[in-house]
Amino acid sequence: MRDLARQMSREIIRTKTFARDAARKIVDVSEEAVAARGEFRIALSGGNTPRPVYSEIGKRVPWERSLITFSDERCVPPDHAESNYRMAQETLFRRAVIPESSVSRMQGEMDPQLAALDYENKLNTLAMTRGEPIYRHDLILLGLGDDGHTASLFPGTSALNEDTRHVVANFVEKVDDWRLTFTFPMINQARHICFLVNNSKDSDLIERVLNGDEHLPASRVKPVDGVVTWIIEENA
Ligand code: 6PG
């Protein structure tokens, strides 16, 4: 059962079939992108929420016509339990048979500053080959942290104020570690942004973000020319 409330460039889908509806949205956007531009550029979100969604997608996306990036990454090696790349490998890459060339991994094992610069240069180069001022994703998946963070844009961290860089290393006191993350300029360039929010998330927090509470980083996701979809799991 779904109910869809469309509001300007934002749609809110509250659903009891979370993984199925989220996978459907990803497949729909991929088909639209490939039909319009011959490719699908998606950024994966990390954490645990996306696991059932990635498992659901499987082979339903034209991965050979896709470029997969990551909206953020922990500063750990790719085989580390905390790695977002490893989570994507376990739930998506292994099942969907995705070409190596379709995946652009943030190198969490590198020095954070160098890794961020390297990733940003990669995306800037790709953008230039397409005559774009900044790399434009067809879809960026995002999660919502309990403190209102998204990607690795945590409250009180320096990356929140970054208005020119596209990918930065961000020291996060809360986890006492560095993170690699897209900045708001990169995120807000996307054609479509989809927040994946399962029923473990506090409903008051969700409403505060939906009402634009600027103390919460997720509220600052406002695409320049795109659509934000919230897929919010309801209790069964
Ligand atoms: C990360 C994520 C982060 C995540 C939220 C929600 O690297 O952890 O990108 O932004 O989406 O923290 O995490 P859960 O899905 O595990 O609740």
GROMACS .gro file of C-alpha atoms and ligand atoms in nm:
model
  253
    1MET     CA    1   0.000   0.000   0.000
    2ARG     CA    2   0.150   0.338  -0.097
    3ASP     CA    3   0.034   0.688  -0.065
    4LEU     CA    4   0.205   0.949  -0.273
    5ALA     CA    5   0.199   1.316  -0.180
    6ARG     CA    6   0.349   1.535  -0.455
    7GLN     CA    7   0.468   1.878  -0.341
    8MET     CA    8   0.653   2.101  -0.594
    9SER     CA    9   0.975   1.915  -0.683
   10ARG     CA   10   0.936   1.675  -0.396
   11GLU     CA   11   0.748   1.352  -0.363
   12ILE     CA   12   0.691   1.160  -0.044
   13ILE     CA   13   0.616   0.790  -0.063
   14ARG     CA   14   0.513   0.630   0.264
   15THR     CA   15   0.509   0.257   0.218
   16LYS     CA   16   0.495  -0.078   0.388
   17THR     CA   17   0.679  -0.235   0.091
   18PHE     CA   18   0.992  -0.023   0.137
   19ALA     CA   19   1.259  -0.228  -0.044
   20ARG     CA   20   1.026  -0.308  -0.333
   21ASP     CA   21   0.918   0.055  -0.384
   22ALA     CA   22   1.270   0.191  -0.346
   23ALA     CA   23   1.406  -0.061  -0.598
   24ARG     CA   24   1.121   0.028  -0.835
   25LYS     CA   25   1.211   0.398  -0.812
   26ILE     CA   26   1.577   0.324  -0.888
   27VAL     CA   27   1.485   0.106  -1.185
   28ASP     CA   28   1.241   0.371  -1.316
   29VAL     CA   29   1.502   0.649  -1.297
   30SER     CA   30   1.761   0.424  -1.462
   31GLU     CA   31   1.528   0.351  -1.756
   32GLU     CA   32   1.448   0.722  -1.794
   33ALA     CA   33   1.820   0.817  -1.788
   34VAL     CA   34   1.931   0.552  -2.038
   35ALA     CA   35   1.644   0.642  -2.273
   36ALA     CA   36   1.727   1.014  -2.252
   37ARG     CA   37   2.108   1.012  -2.237
   38GLY     CA   38   2.224   0.658  -2.303
   39GLU     CA   39   2.366   0.614  -1.953
   40PHE     CA   40   2.265   0.601  -1.586
   41ARG     CA   41   2.477   0.777  -1.327
   42ILE     CA   42   2.387   0.669  -0.977
   43ALA     CA   43   2.551   0.742  -0.641
   44LEU     CA   44   2.500   0.475  -0.376
   45SER     CA   45   2.431   0.556  -0.014
   46GLY     CA   46   2.603   0.373   0.269
   47GLY     CA   47   2.500   0.253   0.612
   48ASN     CA   48   2.254  -0.034   0.657
   49THR     CA   49   1.922   0.097   0.529
   50PRO     CA   50   2.003   0.035   0.161
   51ARG     CA   51   2.089  -0.336   0.209
   52PRO     CA   52   1.744  -0.481   0.130
   53VAL     CA   53   1.698  -0.226  -0.149
   54TYR     CA   54   2.025  -0.319  -0.323
   55SER     CA   55   1.941  -0.688  -0.287
   56GLU     CA   56   1.602  -0.618  -0.449
   57ILE     CA   57   1.746  -0.435  -0.751
   58GLY     CA   58   1.968  -0.716  -0.877
   59LYS     CA   59   1.981  -0.730  -1.255
   60ARG     CA   60   1.689  -0.490  -1.317
   61VAL     CA   61   1.916  -0.196  -1.399
   62PRO     CA   62   2.124  -0.174  -1.723
   63TRP     CA   63   2.450  -0.180  -1.525
   64GLU     CA   64   2.661  -0.203  -1.840
   65ARG     CA   65   2.524   0.144  -1.928
   66SER     CA   66   2.574   0.279  -1.575
   67LEU     CA   67   2.839   0.454  -1.371
   68ILE     CA   68   2.815   0.385  -0.998
   69THR     CA   69   2.967   0.633  -0.755
   70PHE     CA   70   2.937   0.664  -0.376
   71SER     CA   71   2.791   0.964  -0.191
   72ASP     CA   72   3.028   0.897   0.095
   73GLU     CA   73   3.269   0.642   0.239
   74ARG     CA   74   3.434   0.559   0.565
   75CYS     CA   75   3.815   0.592   0.577
   76VAL     CA   76   3.878   0.220   0.589
   77PRO     CA   77   3.996  -0.041   0.335
   78PRO     CA   78   3.732  -0.178   0.094
   79ASP     CA   79   3.717  -0.515   0.272
   80HIS     CA   80   3.657  -0.356   0.615
   81ALA     CA   81   3.324  -0.431   0.788
   82GLU     CA   82   3.250  -0.054   0.800
   83SER     CA   83   3.314   0.001   0.428
   84ASN     CA   84   3.019   0.124   0.222
   85TYR     CA   85   3.187  -0.029  -0.083
   86ARG     CA   86   3.194  -0.368   0.089
   87MET     CA   87   2.824  -0.336   0.179
   88ALA     CA   88   2.744  -0.260  -0.186
   89GLN     CA   89   2.959  -0.555  -0.296
   90GLU     CA   90   2.776  -0.792  -0.063
   91THR     CA   91   2.426  -0.677  -0.155
   92LEU     CA   92   2.449  -0.554  -0.515
   93PHE     CA   93   2.775  -0.610  -0.704
   94ARG     CA   94   2.801  -0.981  -0.634
   95ARG     CA   95   2.441  -1.049  -0.732
   96ALA     CA   96   2.401  -0.823  -1.032
   97VAL     CA   97   2.725  -0.906  -1.220
   98ILE     CA   98   2.830  -0.540  -1.261
   99PRO     CA   99   3.127  -0.459  -1.487
  100GLU     CA  100   3.433  -0.334  -1.295
  101SER     CA  101   3.439  -0.032  -1.527
  102SER     CA  102   3.091   0.069  -1.405
  103VAL     CA  103   3.203   0.124  -1.045
  104SER     CA  104   3.405   0.420  -0.921
  105ARG     CA  105   3.514   0.348  -0.563
  106MET     CA  106   3.613   0.612  -0.307
  107GLN     CA  107   3.951   0.495  -0.180
  108GLY     CA  108   3.894   0.487   0.193
  109GLU     CA  109   4.231   0.323   0.248
  110MET     CA  110   4.416   0.633   0.120
  111ASP     CA  111   4.504   0.954   0.301
  112PRO     CA  112   4.157   1.122   0.331
  113GLN     CA  113   4.257   1.453   0.173
  114LEU     CA  114   4.424   1.278  -0.122
  115ALA     CA  115   4.136   1.033  -0.163
  116ALA     CA  116   3.882   1.317  -0.174
  117LEU     CA  117   4.089   1.511  -0.425
  118ASP     CA  118   4.139   1.202  -0.639
  119TYR     CA  119   3.766   1.125  -0.646
  120GLU     CA  120   3.673   1.485  -0.716
  121ASN     CA  121   3.923   1.499  -1.005
  122LYS     CA  122   3.778   1.177  -1.150
  123LEU     CA  123   3.424   1.320  -1.147
  124ASN     CA  124   3.536   1.660  -1.275
  125THR     CA  125   3.716   1.493  -1.565
  126LEU     CA  126   3.405   1.290  -1.650
  127ALA     CA  127   3.197   1.609  -1.632
  128MET     CA  128   3.434   1.791  -1.865
  129THR     CA  129   3.416   1.512  -2.124
  130ARG     CA  130   3.041   1.580  -2.129
  131GLY     CA  131   3.077   1.958  -2.132
  132GLU     CA  132   2.925   1.989  -1.785
  133PRO     CA  133   3.051   2.242  -1.524
  134ILE     CA  134   2.998   1.982  -1.250
  135TYR     CA  135   2.928   1.608  -1.268
  136ARG     CA  136   2.552   1.562  -1.273
  137HIS     CA  137   2.412   1.241  -1.124
  138ASP     CA  138   2.086   1.103  -1.256
  139LEU     CA  139   2.019   0.971  -0.908
  140ILE     CA  140   2.185   1.017  -0.571
  141LEU     CA  141   2.068   0.786  -0.294
  142LEU     CA  142   2.091   0.926   0.057
  143GLY     CA  143   2.020   0.801   0.406
  144LEU     CA  144   1.920   0.990   0.719
  145GLY     CA  145   2.125   0.968   1.035
  146ASP     CA  146   1.969   1.001   1.382
  147ASP     CA  147   2.126   1.347   1.413
  148GLY     CA  148   1.991   1.455   1.077
  149HIS     CA  149   2.314   1.396   0.887
  150THR     CA  150   2.313   1.269   0.533
  151ALA     CA  151   2.603   1.128   0.333
  152SER     CA  152   2.882   1.220   0.575
  153LEU     CA  153   2.759   1.576   0.622
  154PHE     CA  154   2.724   1.568   0.999
  155PRO     CA  155   2.602   1.857   1.218
  156GLY     CA  156   2.884   2.087   1.325
  157THR     CA  157   3.137   1.961   1.071
  158SER     CA  158   3.337   2.175   0.831
  159ALA     CA  159   3.202   2.008   0.515
  160LEU     CA  160   2.862   2.170   0.579
  161ASN     CA  161   3.008   2.507   0.483
  162GLU     CA  162   3.186   2.384   0.169
  163ASP     CA  163   3.035   2.568  -0.126
  164THR     CA  164   3.291   2.508  -0.402
  165ARG     CA  165   3.450   2.164  -0.358
  166HIS     CA  166   3.246   1.863  -0.476
  167VAL     CA  167   3.410   1.589  -0.267
  168VAL     CA  168   3.590   1.649   0.062
  169ALA     CA  169   3.748   1.474   0.357
  170ASN     CA  170   3.544   1.562   0.662
  171PHE     CA  171   3.658   1.501   1.021
  172VAL     CA  172   3.356   1.379   1.219
  173GLU     CA  173   3.403   1.423   1.595
  174LYS     CA  174   3.100   1.200   1.664
  175VAL     CA  175   3.277   0.897   1.518
  176ASP     CA  176   3.626   1.034   1.590
  177ASP     CA  177   3.730   0.963   1.233
  178TRP     CA  178   3.757   1.104   0.885
  179ARG     CA  179   3.492   1.044   0.622
  180LEU     CA  180   3.489   1.107   0.248
  181THR     CA  181   3.173   1.279   0.132
  182PHE     CA  182   2.993   1.460  -0.145
  183THR     CA  183   2.929   1.823  -0.058
  184PHE     CA  184   2.598   2.004  -0.099
  185PRO     CA  185   2.707   2.157  -0.432
  186MET     CA  186   2.761   1.805  -0.571
  187ILE     CA  187   2.444   1.658  -0.418
  188ASN     CA  188   2.223   1.948  -0.524
  189GLN     CA  189   2.337   1.915  -0.884
  190ALA     CA  190   2.159   1.581  -0.922
  191ARG     CA  191   1.855   1.533  -1.144
  192HIS     CA  192   1.698   1.310  -0.882
  193ILE     CA  193   1.776   1.258  -0.516
  194CYS     CA  194   1.614   0.975  -0.322
  195PHE     CA  195   1.620   0.954   0.056
  196LEU     CA  196   1.582   0.597   0.180
  197VAL     CA  197   1.438   0.601   0.533
  198ASN     CA  198   1.338   0.279   0.705
  199ASN     CA  199   1.106   0.245   1.003
  200SER     CA  200   1.393   0.251   1.252
  201LYS     CA  201   1.414   0.627   1.204
  202ASP     CA  202   1.245   0.866   1.445
  203SER     CA  203   0.928   1.008   1.290
  204ASP     CA  204   0.975   1.349   1.460
  205LEU     CA  205   1.322   1.374   1.303
  206ILE     CA  206   1.177   1.292   0.961
  207GLU     CA  207   0.908   1.559   1.002
  208ARG     CA  208   1.167   1.817   1.115
  209VAL     CA  209   1.368   1.751   0.799
  210LEU     CA  210   1.058   1.758   0.577
  211ASN     CA  211   0.965   2.090   0.736
  212GLY     CA  212   1.309   2.230   0.651
  213ASP     CA  213   1.475   2.255   0.994
  214GLU     CA  214   1.808   2.402   0.883
  215HIS     CA  215   1.984   2.271   1.195
  216LEU     CA  216   1.963   1.932   1.029
  217PRO     CA  217   2.203   1.883   0.737
  218ALA     CA  218   1.955   1.666   0.544
  219SER     CA  219   1.725   1.972   0.522
  220ARG     CA  220   1.988   2.144   0.308
  221VAL     CA  221   1.949   1.893   0.026
  222LYS     CA  222   1.770   2.113  -0.230
  223PRO     CA  223   1.844   2.019  -0.590
  224VAL     CA  224   1.914   2.318  -0.818
  225ASP     CA  225   1.704   2.158  -1.090
  226GLY     CA  226   1.581   1.821  -0.981
  227VAL     CA  227   1.338   1.617  -0.778
  228VAL     CA  228   1.371   1.488  -0.423
  229THR     CA  229   1.187   1.167  -0.345
  230TRP     CA  230   1.145   1.046   0.012
  231ILE     CA  231   1.072   0.677   0.044
  232ILE     CA  232   0.970   0.631   0.406
  233GLU     CA  233   0.896   0.291   0.547
  234GLU     CA  234   0.579   0.259   0.751
  235ASN     CA  235   0.537   0.001   1.021
  236ALA     CA  236   0.365  -0.309   0.890
  2376PG     C1  237   2.709   0.624   0.600
  2376PG     C2  238   2.594   0.684   0.526
  2376PG     C3  239   2.510   0.765   0.619
  2376PG     C4  240   2.388   0.679   0.644
  2376PG     C5  241   2.311   0.724   0.765
  2376PG     C6  242   2.200   0.625   0.797
  2376PG     O1  243   2.817   0.613   0.544
  2376PG     O2  244   2.681   0.581   0.714
  2376PG     O3  245   2.612   0.732   0.410
  2376PG     O4  246   2.473   0.891   0.575
  2376PG     O5  247   2.304   0.685   0.528
  2376PG     O6  248   2.402   0.729   0.873
  2376PG     O7  249   2.261   0.503   0.827
  2376PG     P1  250   2.174   0.368   0.844
  2376PG     O8  251   2.115   0.340   0.710
  2376PG     O9  252   2.275   0.264   0.885
  2376PG    O10  253   2.070   0.399   0.947
   0.00000   0.00000   0.00000
